[in-house]
Amino acid sequence: MIFTVKIEQTFAYPKRMKYIAKTDSFIAKPGDSLSYKRNVRQPYGWLKESGTPPCEHLDVIVMTDKEYELGDEDKVKIIGVFCRNDGDHKLVGACLDRDIEDFSELTDEEKEDMHRLYPREDVGEGWFGRERAEEIIKEFYSRKKRKIIIMVQHTESEHHVNGMIGAWGDFELTERGREQAFEIGKWLLKEQCDNSFNMYASDLKRASQTAEEINKTLGITPIITEVIREVNVGAGNGQPREWYKCNKKPQGSEYNPDYKPFEDAESDRDLWNRLYSFYEEIISNDMERIIIVSHGTALSFLQSMLMGYSFKDIERIRFNGNGGSVSKVVIEPNGKVVASYINQRVF
């Protein structure tokens, strides 16, 4: 079994390191890491395909003398595991350039390192080879569920036709927008969507009304939440576009993730951080079929998260849609993400 490991701890960092998923960064926690205290130099991380901390994931120790930086990624083959009674098993991986297939083939020095790292073996615990490691991985994935996530950008709103800025301005749908949303509901029914799906909708009227029209067909009671609102442009919310253009702060030629058009607005970083908690919720909960009704920029960021991109990637990658665009992403139990379609118009 071959996976991608993301490095979380190296011997160069004595303190216990914690991954901050929102910002794709690391911070030091109080106390030295177990590896540092026991003089074990092999790096440590998690299998990207299994999930992202703090959500459920699989840890792995990499048997290599390569020098990594925190956040580096590499391919490893799984050769063993330390089984723990509390279920917090530690897989053992080897880089692909090593001619080794099982824990038993490690050097005596490497085995000593591992037994020094976890010397206490309670009943049922201990170091095992590739066969047991693969059983652990298969059992882990058997608990994970296939998720279907459908995202709908709200349909034509008053601000699309009256020259105003939307953002947190609470505009309603036009009559045409209501008709478009109703058509989306009929189209989703053909996509096997029904009231077995869970639906989240932004609390701004143009999104909640889109959900309302869709549910004349699907019959879902949506969860209305402000977490998936559009980006907040502060003083610019609901203002005429010309006023916005003349009064916003100048924006430099270089991309700035912390740029705010007004003091009370959100930056790209702020929006990402707001949405990330929602992303973590839908990834880790037991819902297998989810519909999200939201807004253009908010959905662009959510799509990036679902596709495995980090905040640093949004400077070069954006999924831009139009009013009424529909996207479908499937997350398989093994972590594979399939984009069935992104920002497709269906009316």
mmCIF file of C-alpha atoms in Angstrom:
data_model
loop_
_atom_site.group_PDB
_atom_site.id
_atom_site.type_symbol
_atom_site.label_atom_id
_atom_site.label_comp_id
_atom_site.label_asym_id
_atom_site.label_seq_id
_atom_site.Cartn_x
_atom_site.Cartn_y
_atom_site.Cartn_z
ATOM 1 C CA MET A 1 0.000 0.000 0.000
ATOM 2 C CA ILE A 2 1.416 3.363 -1.078
ATOM 3 C CA PHE A 3 0.261 6.660 0.430
ATOM 4 C CA THR A 4 1.280 10.309 0.720
ATOM 5 C CA VAL A 5 2.668 11.330 4.096
ATOM 6 C CA LYS A 6 2.577 14.918 5.318
ATOM 7 C CA ILE A 7 5.381 15.579 7.796
ATOM 8 C CA GLU A 8 4.265 16.912 11.186
ATOM 9 C CA GLN A 9 7.266 16.316 13.444
ATOM 10 C CA THR A 10 11.010 16.123 12.875
ATOM 11 C CA PHE A 11 13.971 15.852 15.235
ATOM 12 C CA ALA A 12 14.924 19.426 14.334
ATOM 13 C CA TYR A 13 11.864 20.605 16.282
ATOM 14 C CA PRO A 14 12.209 19.455 19.912
ATOM 15 C CA LYS A 15 8.757 20.703 20.924
ATOM 16 C CA ARG A 16 5.563 18.841 20.092
ATOM 17 C CA MET A 17 4.234 20.345 16.888
ATOM 18 C CA LYS A 18 0.556 20.858 16.150
ATOM 19 C CA TYR A 19 -0.894 21.256 12.660
ATOM 20 C CA ILE A 20 -3.279 24.182 12.118
ATOM 21 C CA ALA A 21 -5.400 23.116 9.173
ATOM 22 C CA LYS A 22 -7.037 26.512 8.607
ATOM 23 C CA THR A 23 -3.712 28.134 7.765
ATOM 24 C CA ASP A 24 -1.750 25.038 6.688
ATOM 25 C CA SER A 25 0.866 25.841 9.322
ATOM 26 C CA PHE A 26 2.365 24.437 12.515
ATOM 27 C CA ILE A 27 2.725 25.715 16.074
ATOM 28 C CA ALA A 28 4.792 24.405 18.970
ATOM 29 C CA LYS A 29 2.911 22.921 21.931
ATOM 30 C CA PRO A 30 4.221 22.829 25.516
ATOM 31 C CA GLY A 31 6.633 19.992 26.209
ATOM 32 C CA ASP A 32 9.140 18.081 24.119
ATOM 33 C CA SER A 33 8.030 15.539 21.553
ATOM 34 C CA LEU A 34 8.244 11.856 22.444
ATOM 35 C CA SER A 35 10.697 11.312 19.583
ATOM 36 C CA TYR A 36 12.998 14.041 20.870
ATOM 37 C CA LYS A 37 12.877 12.822 24.477
ATOM 38 C CA ARG A 38 13.726 9.269 23.389
ATOM 39 C CA ASN A 39 16.308 10.274 20.784
ATOM 40 C CA VAL A 40 14.431 8.819 17.814
ATOM 41 C CA ARG A 41 15.296 10.769 14.673
ATOM 42 C CA GLN A 42 12.801 9.346 12.200
ATOM 43 C CA PRO A 43 10.201 11.925 11.082
ATOM 44 C CA TYR A 44 6.536 11.552 11.847
ATOM 45 C CA GLY A 45 3.365 12.618 10.059
ATOM 46 C CA TRP A 46 -0.005 11.441 8.806
ATOM 47 C CA LEU A 47 -1.383 9.821 5.669
ATOM 48 C CA LYS A 48 -3.044 12.574 3.632
ATOM 49 C CA GLU A 49 -5.498 10.142 2.101
ATOM 50 C CA SER A 50 -6.837 9.227 5.543
ATOM 51 C CA GLY A 51 -7.928 12.708 6.622
ATOM 52 C CA THR A 52 -6.498 15.866 8.129
ATOM 53 C CA PRO A 53 -5.896 16.635 11.815
ATOM 54 C CA PRO A 54 -7.830 17.358 13.957
ATOM 55 C CA CYS A 55 -10.292 15.156 12.034
ATOM 56 C CA GLU A 56 -9.791 11.379 12.129
ATOM 57 C CA HIS A 57 -6.589 10.300 10.361
ATOM 58 C CA LEU A 58 -3.780 7.723 10.380
ATOM 59 C CA ASP A 59 -0.353 8.538 11.833
ATOM 60 C CA VAL A 60 2.852 7.198 10.311
ATOM 61 C CA ILE A 61 6.530 7.056 11.271
ATOM 62 C CA VAL A 62 8.801 7.312 8.222
ATOM 63 C CA MET A 63 11.891 5.088 8.277
ATOM 64 C CA THR A 64 14.346 7.408 6.584
ATOM 65 C CA ASP A 65 17.295 9.671 7.273
ATOM 66 C CA LYS A 66 16.017 12.287 4.821
ATOM 67 C CA GLU A 67 15.745 15.795 6.203
ATOM 68 C CA TYR A 68 12.231 17.191 5.876
ATOM 69 C CA GLU A 69 10.653 20.504 6.726
ATOM 70 C CA LEU A 70 7.297 20.557 8.468
ATOM 71 C CA GLY A 71 4.552 20.234 5.871
ATOM 72 C CA ASP A 72 6.715 18.428 3.320
ATOM 73 C CA GLU A 73 5.040 15.559 1.500
ATOM 74 C CA ASP A 74 6.473 12.271 0.267
ATOM 75 C CA LYS A 75 5.291 8.883 -0.956
ATOM 76 C CA VAL A 76 5.670 5.945 1.426
ATOM 77 C CA LYS A 77 4.828 2.256 1.405
ATOM 78 C CA ILE A 78 3.381 0.876 4.621
ATOM 79 C CA ILE A 79 5.537 -1.859 6.149
ATOM 80 C CA GLY A 80 4.373 -2.168 9.745
ATOM 81 C CA VAL A 81 2.484 -0.759 12.693
ATOM 82 C CA PHE A 82 2.628 -0.285 16.433
ATOM 83 C CA CYS A 83 -0.794 -1.406 17.664
ATOM 84 C CA ARG A 84 -2.191 0.350 20.713
ATOM 85 C CA ASN A 85 -5.116 -0.737 22.843
ATOM 86 C CA ASP A 86 -6.571 2.782 22.695
ATOM 87 C CA GLY A 87 -6.787 2.540 18.889
ATOM 88 C CA ASP A 88 -4.205 5.286 18.289
ATOM 89 C CA HIS A 89 -2.057 2.998 16.143
ATOM 90 C CA LYS A 90 1.224 4.221 14.625
ATOM 91 C CA LEU A 91 1.908 3.003 11.112
ATOM 92 C CA VAL A 92 5.439 2.548 9.831
ATOM 93 C CA GLY A 93 6.304 3.649 6.316
ATOM 94 C CA ALA A 94 9.363 3.385 4.090
ATOM 95 C CA CYS A 95 10.250 5.695 1.209
ATOM 96 C CA LEU A 96 9.732 4.179 -2.213
ATOM 97 C CA ASP A 97 13.455 4.117 -3.004
ATOM 98 C CA ARG A 98 14.087 1.563 -0.233
ATOM 99 C CA ASP A 99 14.058 -2.118 -1.161
ATOM 100 C CA ILE A 100 12.061 -3.140 1.872
ATOM 101 C CA GLU A 101 8.528 -4.512 2.262
ATOM 102 C CA ASP A 102 8.076 -5.407 5.933
ATOM 103 C CA PHE A 103 8.943 -4.203 9.425
ATOM 104 C CA SER A 104 11.021 -7.342 9.923
ATOM 105 C CA GLU A 105 13.403 -6.146 7.183
ATOM 106 C CA LEU A 106 14.404 -2.971 9.019
ATOM 107 C CA THR A 107 17.969 -2.742 10.265
ATOM 108 C CA ASP A 108 18.663 -3.723 13.862
ATOM 109 C CA GLU A 109 19.368 -0.069 14.639
ATOM 110 C CA GLU A 110 15.995 1.011 13.217
ATOM 111 C CA LYS A 111 14.179 -1.674 15.195
ATOM 112 C CA GLU A 112 15.958 -0.506 18.344
ATOM 113 C CA ASP A 113 14.801 3.046 17.597
ATOM 114 C CA MET A 114 11.193 1.913 17.322
ATOM 115 C CA HIS A 115 11.315 -0.164 20.506
ATOM 116 C CA ARG A 116 12.884 2.811 22.285
ATOM 117 C CA LEU A 117 10.072 5.023 21.016
ATOM 118 C CA TYR A 118 7.376 2.648 22.297
ATOM 119 C CA PRO A 119 9.116 0.314 24.780
ATOM 120 C CA ARG A 120 6.097 -0.600 26.885
ATOM 121 C CA GLU A 121 3.927 -3.292 25.363
ATOM 122 C CA ASP A 122 0.701 -4.038 27.225
ATOM 123 C CA VAL A 123 -1.264 -7.168 26.412
ATOM 124 C CA GLY A 124 -2.385 -6.932 22.801
ATOM 125 C CA GLU A 125 0.019 -4.098 22.001
ATOM 126 C CA GLY A 126 3.301 -4.226 20.128
ATOM 127 C CA TRP A 127 5.084 -3.946 16.799
ATOM 128 C CA PHE A 128 3.667 -5.841 13.832
ATOM 129 C CA GLY A 129 4.515 -6.217 10.156
ATOM 130 C CA ARG A 130 2.888 -5.169 6.906
ATOM 131 C CA GLU A 131 0.032 -7.685 7.061
ATOM 132 C CA ARG A 132 -1.286 -6.325 10.362
ATOM 133 C CA ALA A 133 -0.730 -2.742 9.195
ATOM 134 C CA GLU A 134 -2.851 -3.351 6.109
ATOM 135 C CA GLU A 135 -5.602 -4.818 8.295
ATOM 136 C CA ILE A 136 -5.528 -1.650 10.408
ATOM 137 C CA ILE A 137 -5.796 0.528 7.295
ATOM 138 C CA LYS A 138 -8.650 -1.497 5.810
ATOM 139 C CA GLU A 139 -10.533 -1.411 9.111
ATOM 140 C CA PHE A 140 -10.039 2.370 9.284
ATOM 141 C CA TYR A 141 -11.443 2.921 5.801
ATOM 142 C CA SER A 142 -14.334 0.520 6.406
ATOM 143 C CA ARG A 143 -15.637 2.991 9.007
ATOM 144 C CA LYS A 144 -15.488 5.918 6.631
ATOM 145 C CA LYS A 145 -18.485 6.662 4.462
ATOM 146 C CA ARG A 146 -18.785 7.786 0.876
ATOM 147 C CA LYS A 147 -19.896 11.403 0.831
ATOM 148 C CA ILE A 148 -21.754 13.180 -1.945
ATOM 149 C CA ILE A 149 -21.581 16.958 -1.635
ATOM 150 C CA ILE A 150 -23.585 19.129 -4.019
ATOM 151 C CA MET A 151 -23.069 22.898 -3.988
ATOM 152 C CA VAL A 152 -25.561 25.377 -5.438
ATOM 153 C CA GLN A 153 -24.768 29.047 -5.977
ATOM 154 C CA HIS A 154 -27.865 31.167 -5.387
ATOM 155 C CA THR A 155 -29.760 32.201 -8.504
ATOM 156 C CA GLU A 156 -30.505 35.682 -9.869
ATOM 157 C CA SER A 157 -30.789 38.199 -7.051
ATOM 158 C CA GLU A 158 -31.908 41.830 -7.019
ATOM 159 C CA HIS A 159 -28.296 42.953 -6.724
ATOM 160 C CA HIS A 160 -27.493 41.228 -10.024
ATOM 161 C CA VAL A 161 -29.805 43.646 -11.844
ATOM 162 C CA ASN A 162 -29.823 46.854 -9.777
ATOM 163 C CA GLY A 163 -26.105 47.656 -9.794
ATOM 164 C CA MET A 164 -25.572 47.028 -6.086
ATOM 165 C CA ILE A 165 -22.919 45.079 -4.181
ATOM 166 C CA GLY A 166 -24.221 41.813 -2.731
ATOM 167 C CA ALA A 167 -21.817 40.444 -0.112
ATOM 168 C CA TRP A 168 -23.703 40.772 3.216
ATOM 169 C CA GLY A 169 -26.316 43.045 1.652
ATOM 170 C CA ASP A 170 -29.522 41.077 2.188
ATOM 171 C CA PHE A 171 -31.136 41.149 -1.249
ATOM 172 C CA GLU A 172 -33.981 38.882 -2.302
ATOM 173 C CA LEU A 173 -34.236 36.782 -5.441
ATOM 174 C CA THR A 174 -35.848 38.254 -8.520
ATOM 175 C CA GLU A 175 -38.867 36.465 -9.931
ATOM 176 C CA ARG A 176 -36.538 35.065 -12.585
ATOM 177 C CA GLY A 177 -34.201 33.889 -9.824
ATOM 178 C CA ARG A 178 -37.040 32.013 -8.132
ATOM 179 C CA GLU A 179 -37.898 30.300 -11.412
ATOM 180 C CA GLN A 180 -34.241 29.351 -11.910
ATOM 181 C CA ALA A 181 -34.037 27.883 -8.400
ATOM 182 C CA PHE A 182 -37.209 25.861 -8.970
ATOM 183 C CA GLU A 183 -35.657 24.442 -12.170
ATOM 184 C CA ILE A 184 -32.523 23.504 -10.233
ATOM 185 C CA GLY A 185 -34.696 21.549 -7.808
ATOM 186 C CA LYS A 186 -36.236 19.564 -10.661
ATOM 187 C CA TRP A 187 -32.788 18.939 -12.143
ATOM 188 C CA LEU A 188 -31.414 17.752 -8.783
ATOM 189 C CA LEU A 189 -34.283 15.281 -8.521
ATOM 190 C CA LYS A 190 -33.036 13.720 -11.761
ATOM 191 C CA GLU A 191 -29.602 13.545 -10.106
ATOM 192 C CA GLN A 192 -31.136 11.224 -7.472
ATOM 193 C CA CYS A 193 -31.341 13.987 -4.870
ATOM 194 C CA ASP A 194 -34.284 13.625 -2.485
ATOM 195 C CA ASN A 195 -35.195 14.217 1.138
ATOM 196 C CA SER A 196 -32.537 11.722 2.256
ATOM 197 C CA PHE A 197 -30.054 14.554 1.637
ATOM 198 C CA ASN A 198 -29.127 17.059 4.314
ATOM 199 C CA MET A 199 -29.097 20.685 3.214
ATOM 200 C CA TYR A 200 -27.228 23.707 4.535
ATOM 201 C CA ALA A 201 -28.179 27.183 3.316
ATOM 202 C CA SER A 202 -26.768 30.625 3.988
ATOM 203 C CA ASP A 203 -29.096 32.795 6.053
ATOM 204 C CA LEU A 204 -28.934 35.642 3.515
ATOM 205 C CA LYS A 205 -32.291 35.873 1.740
ATOM 206 C CA ARG A 206 -31.042 35.184 -1.782
ATOM 207 C CA ALA A 207 -29.563 31.844 -0.642
ATOM 208 C CA SER A 208 -32.353 30.789 1.725
ATOM 209 C CA GLN A 209 -34.933 31.632 -0.980
ATOM 210 C CA THR A 210 -32.964 29.544 -3.485
ATOM 211 C CA ALA A 211 -33.152 26.650 -1.012
ATOM 212 C CA GLU A 212 -36.870 27.292 -0.526
ATOM 213 C CA GLU A 213 -37.576 27.001 -4.264
ATOM 214 C CA ILE A 214 -35.390 23.898 -4.620
ATOM 215 C CA ASN A 215 -37.264 22.243 -1.777
ATOM 216 C CA LYS A 216 -40.615 22.647 -3.472
ATOM 217 C CA THR A 217 -39.316 19.595 -5.343
ATOM 218 C CA LEU A 218 -36.926 17.907 -2.915
ATOM 219 C CA GLY A 219 -38.810 18.497 0.332
ATOM 220 C CA ILE A 220 -35.733 18.964 2.539
ATOM 221 C CA THR A 221 -35.815 21.099 5.678
ATOM 222 C CA PRO A 222 -32.561 23.077 5.396
ATOM 223 C CA ILE A 223 -30.173 24.037 8.167
ATOM 224 C CA ILE A 224 -29.957 27.828 7.875
ATOM 225 C CA THR A 225 -26.565 29.162 8.964
ATOM 226 C CA GLU A 226 -24.616 32.403 8.773
ATOM 227 C CA VAL A 227 -21.316 30.499 8.625
ATOM 228 C CA ILE A 228 -21.623 30.039 4.842
ATOM 229 C CA ARG A 229 -22.547 33.623 4.050
ATOM 230 C CA GLU A 230 -20.775 35.411 1.226
ATOM 231 C CA VAL A 231 -17.608 37.373 2.007
ATOM 232 C CA ASN A 232 -18.292 40.426 4.160
ATOM 233 C CA VAL A 233 -17.128 43.672 2.514
ATOM 234 C CA GLY A 234 -18.003 45.801 5.525
ATOM 235 C CA ALA A 235 -19.073 49.333 4.638
ATOM 236 C CA GLY A 236 -19.446 48.184 1.034
ATOM 237 C CA ASN A 237 -22.253 45.718 1.770
ATOM 238 C CA GLY A 238 -25.347 46.594 -0.254
ATOM 239 C CA GLN A 239 -23.821 49.787 -1.682
ATOM 240 C CA PRO A 240 -23.957 50.912 -5.339
ATOM 241 C CA ARG A 241 -21.115 49.403 -7.326
ATOM 242 C CA GLU A 242 -19.816 52.839 -8.373
ATOM 243 C CA TRP A 243 -19.726 53.999 -4.750
ATOM 244 C CA TYR A 244 -17.876 50.802 -3.811
ATOM 245 C CA LYS A 245 -15.345 51.285 -6.576
ATOM 246 C CA CYS A 246 -14.647 54.901 -5.584
ATOM 247 C CA ASN A 247 -14.448 54.367 -1.820
ATOM 248 C CA LYS A 248 -12.691 51.041 -1.277
ATOM 249 C CA LYS A 249 -9.054 50.968 -0.226
ATOM 250 C CA PRO A 250 -6.524 50.834 -3.072
ATOM 251 C CA GLN A 251 -5.399 47.319 -3.891
ATOM 252 C CA GLY A 252 -1.787 46.731 -4.899
ATOM 253 C CA SER A 253 -0.719 44.872 -8.019
ATOM 254 C CA GLU A 254 0.538 41.933 -5.919
ATOM 255 C CA TYR A 255 -1.976 39.559 -4.367
ATOM 256 C CA ASN A 256 -2.443 40.246 -0.649
ATOM 257 C CA PRO A 257 -4.450 37.609 1.264
ATOM 258 C CA ASP A 258 -5.042 40.133 4.057
ATOM 259 C CA TYR A 259 -6.393 42.929 1.854
ATOM 260 C CA LYS A 260 -9.706 44.403 3.054
ATOM 261 C CA PRO A 261 -11.656 46.910 0.927
ATOM 262 C CA PHE A 262 -12.896 48.548 4.153
ATOM 263 C CA GLU A 263 -11.751 48.363 7.773
ATOM 264 C CA ASP A 264 -14.781 46.323 8.846
ATOM 265 C CA ALA A 265 -14.562 43.902 5.902
ATOM 266 C CA GLU A 266 -13.210 40.356 5.677
ATOM 267 C CA SER A 267 -9.982 39.505 3.908
ATOM 268 C CA ASP A 268 -9.518 36.290 1.951
ATOM 269 C CA ARG A 269 -7.787 34.869 5.019
ATOM 270 C CA ASP A 270 -10.717 35.822 7.244
ATOM 271 C CA LEU A 271 -13.209 34.186 4.885
ATOM 272 C CA TRP A 272 -11.113 31.018 4.616
ATOM 273 C CA ASN A 273 -10.886 30.750 8.399
ATOM 274 C CA ARG A 274 -14.631 31.293 8.810
ATOM 275 C CA LEU A 275 -15.492 28.613 6.270
ATOM 276 C CA TYR A 276 -12.901 26.093 7.428
ATOM 277 C CA SER A 277 -14.840 25.168 10.567
ATOM 278 C CA PHE A 278 -17.850 24.397 8.350
ATOM 279 C CA TYR A 279 -15.652 22.313 6.033
ATOM 280 C CA GLU A 280 -14.341 20.325 9.007
ATOM 281 C CA GLU A 281 -17.905 19.733 10.191
ATOM 282 C CA ILE A 282 -19.201 18.325 6.905
ATOM 283 C CA ILE A 283 -16.096 16.202 6.382
ATOM 284 C CA SER A 284 -16.181 14.634 9.838
ATOM 285 C CA ASN A 285 -19.917 14.238 10.487
ATOM 286 C CA ASP A 286 -21.988 11.154 9.613
ATOM 287 C CA MET A 287 -23.953 12.802 6.806
ATOM 288 C CA GLU A 288 -23.432 10.930 3.544
ATOM 289 C CA ARG A 289 -25.436 13.217 1.221
ATOM 290 C CA ILE A 290 -25.179 16.969 1.558
ATOM 291 C CA ILE A 291 -26.458 19.945 -0.438
ATOM 292 C CA ILE A 292 -24.977 23.387 0.257
ATOM 293 C CA VAL A 293 -26.712 26.557 -0.979
ATOM 294 C CA SER A 294 -24.396 29.528 -0.704
ATOM 295 C CA HIS A 295 -22.603 32.266 -2.649
ATOM 296 C CA GLY A 296 -19.928 32.602 -5.313
ATOM 297 C CA THR A 297 -16.785 33.439 -3.353
ATOM 298 C CA ALA A 298 -17.768 31.299 -0.369
ATOM 299 C CA LEU A 299 -18.384 28.273 -2.594
ATOM 300 C CA SER A 300 -15.131 28.871 -4.472
ATOM 301 C CA PHE A 301 -13.240 28.565 -1.184
ATOM 302 C CA LEU A 302 -15.230 25.496 -0.087
ATOM 303 C CA GLN A 303 -14.536 23.837 -3.428
ATOM 304 C CA SER A 304 -10.814 24.473 -2.951
ATOM 305 C CA MET A 305 -10.945 22.879 0.503
ATOM 306 C CA LEU A 306 -12.839 19.837 -0.757
ATOM 307 C CA MET A 307 -10.372 19.388 -3.620
ATOM 308 C CA GLY A 308 -7.476 19.306 -1.169
ATOM 309 C CA TYR A 309 -6.027 22.757 -1.774
ATOM 310 C CA SER A 310 -4.648 24.867 1.051
ATOM 311 C CA PHE A 311 -5.137 28.574 1.706
ATOM 312 C CA LYS A 312 -1.807 29.277 0.019
ATOM 313 C CA ASP A 313 -3.203 27.878 -3.246
ATOM 314 C CA ILE A 314 -6.083 30.329 -3.669
ATOM 315 C CA GLU A 315 -3.804 32.984 -5.143
ATOM 316 C CA ARG A 316 -3.479 30.831 -8.255
ATOM 317 C CA ILE A 317 -6.574 28.590 -8.154
ATOM 318 C CA ARG A 318 -10.186 29.814 -8.028
ATOM 319 C CA PHE A 319 -13.361 27.988 -9.004
ATOM 320 C CA ASN A 320 -15.511 30.846 -10.279
ATOM 321 C CA GLY A 321 -19.192 30.211 -10.925
ATOM 322 C CA ASN A 322 -22.238 32.192 -11.996
ATOM 323 C CA GLY A 323 -25.627 32.512 -10.349
ATOM 324 C CA GLY A 324 -27.331 29.120 -10.292
ATOM 325 C CA SER A 325 -24.136 27.123 -10.858
ATOM 326 C CA VAL A 326 -24.197 23.571 -9.472
ATOM 327 C CA SER A 327 -21.168 21.506 -8.437
ATOM 328 C CA LYS A 328 -20.861 17.894 -7.304
ATOM 329 C CA VAL A 329 -17.936 16.432 -5.385
ATOM 330 C CA VAL A 330 -17.741 12.815 -4.214
ATOM 331 C CA ILE A 331 -15.373 11.813 -1.417
ATOM 332 C CA GLU A 332 -14.689 8.079 -1.480
ATOM 333 C CA PRO A 333 -13.997 6.107 1.732
ATOM 334 C CA ASN A 334 -10.314 5.848 0.752
ATOM 335 C CA GLY A 335 -10.046 9.650 0.666
ATOM 336 C CA LYS A 336 -10.111 9.973 -3.118
ATOM 337 C CA VAL A 337 -11.958 13.115 -4.231
ATOM 338 C CA VAL A 338 -13.881 13.026 -7.511
ATOM 339 C CA ALA A 339 -15.213 16.264 -8.992
ATOM 340 C CA SER A 340 -18.194 15.092 -11.046
ATOM 341 C CA TYR A 341 -18.811 18.640 -12.258
ATOM 342 C CA ILE A 342 -17.887 22.132 -11.081
ATOM 343 C CA ASN A 343 -20.041 25.261 -11.565
ATOM 344 C CA GLN A 344 -22.332 23.727 -14.181
ATOM 345 C CA ARG A 345 -25.390 25.672 -15.342
ATOM 346 C CA VAL A 346 -28.503 23.476 -15.456
ATOM 347 C CA PHE A 347 -31.222 25.826 -16.719
#
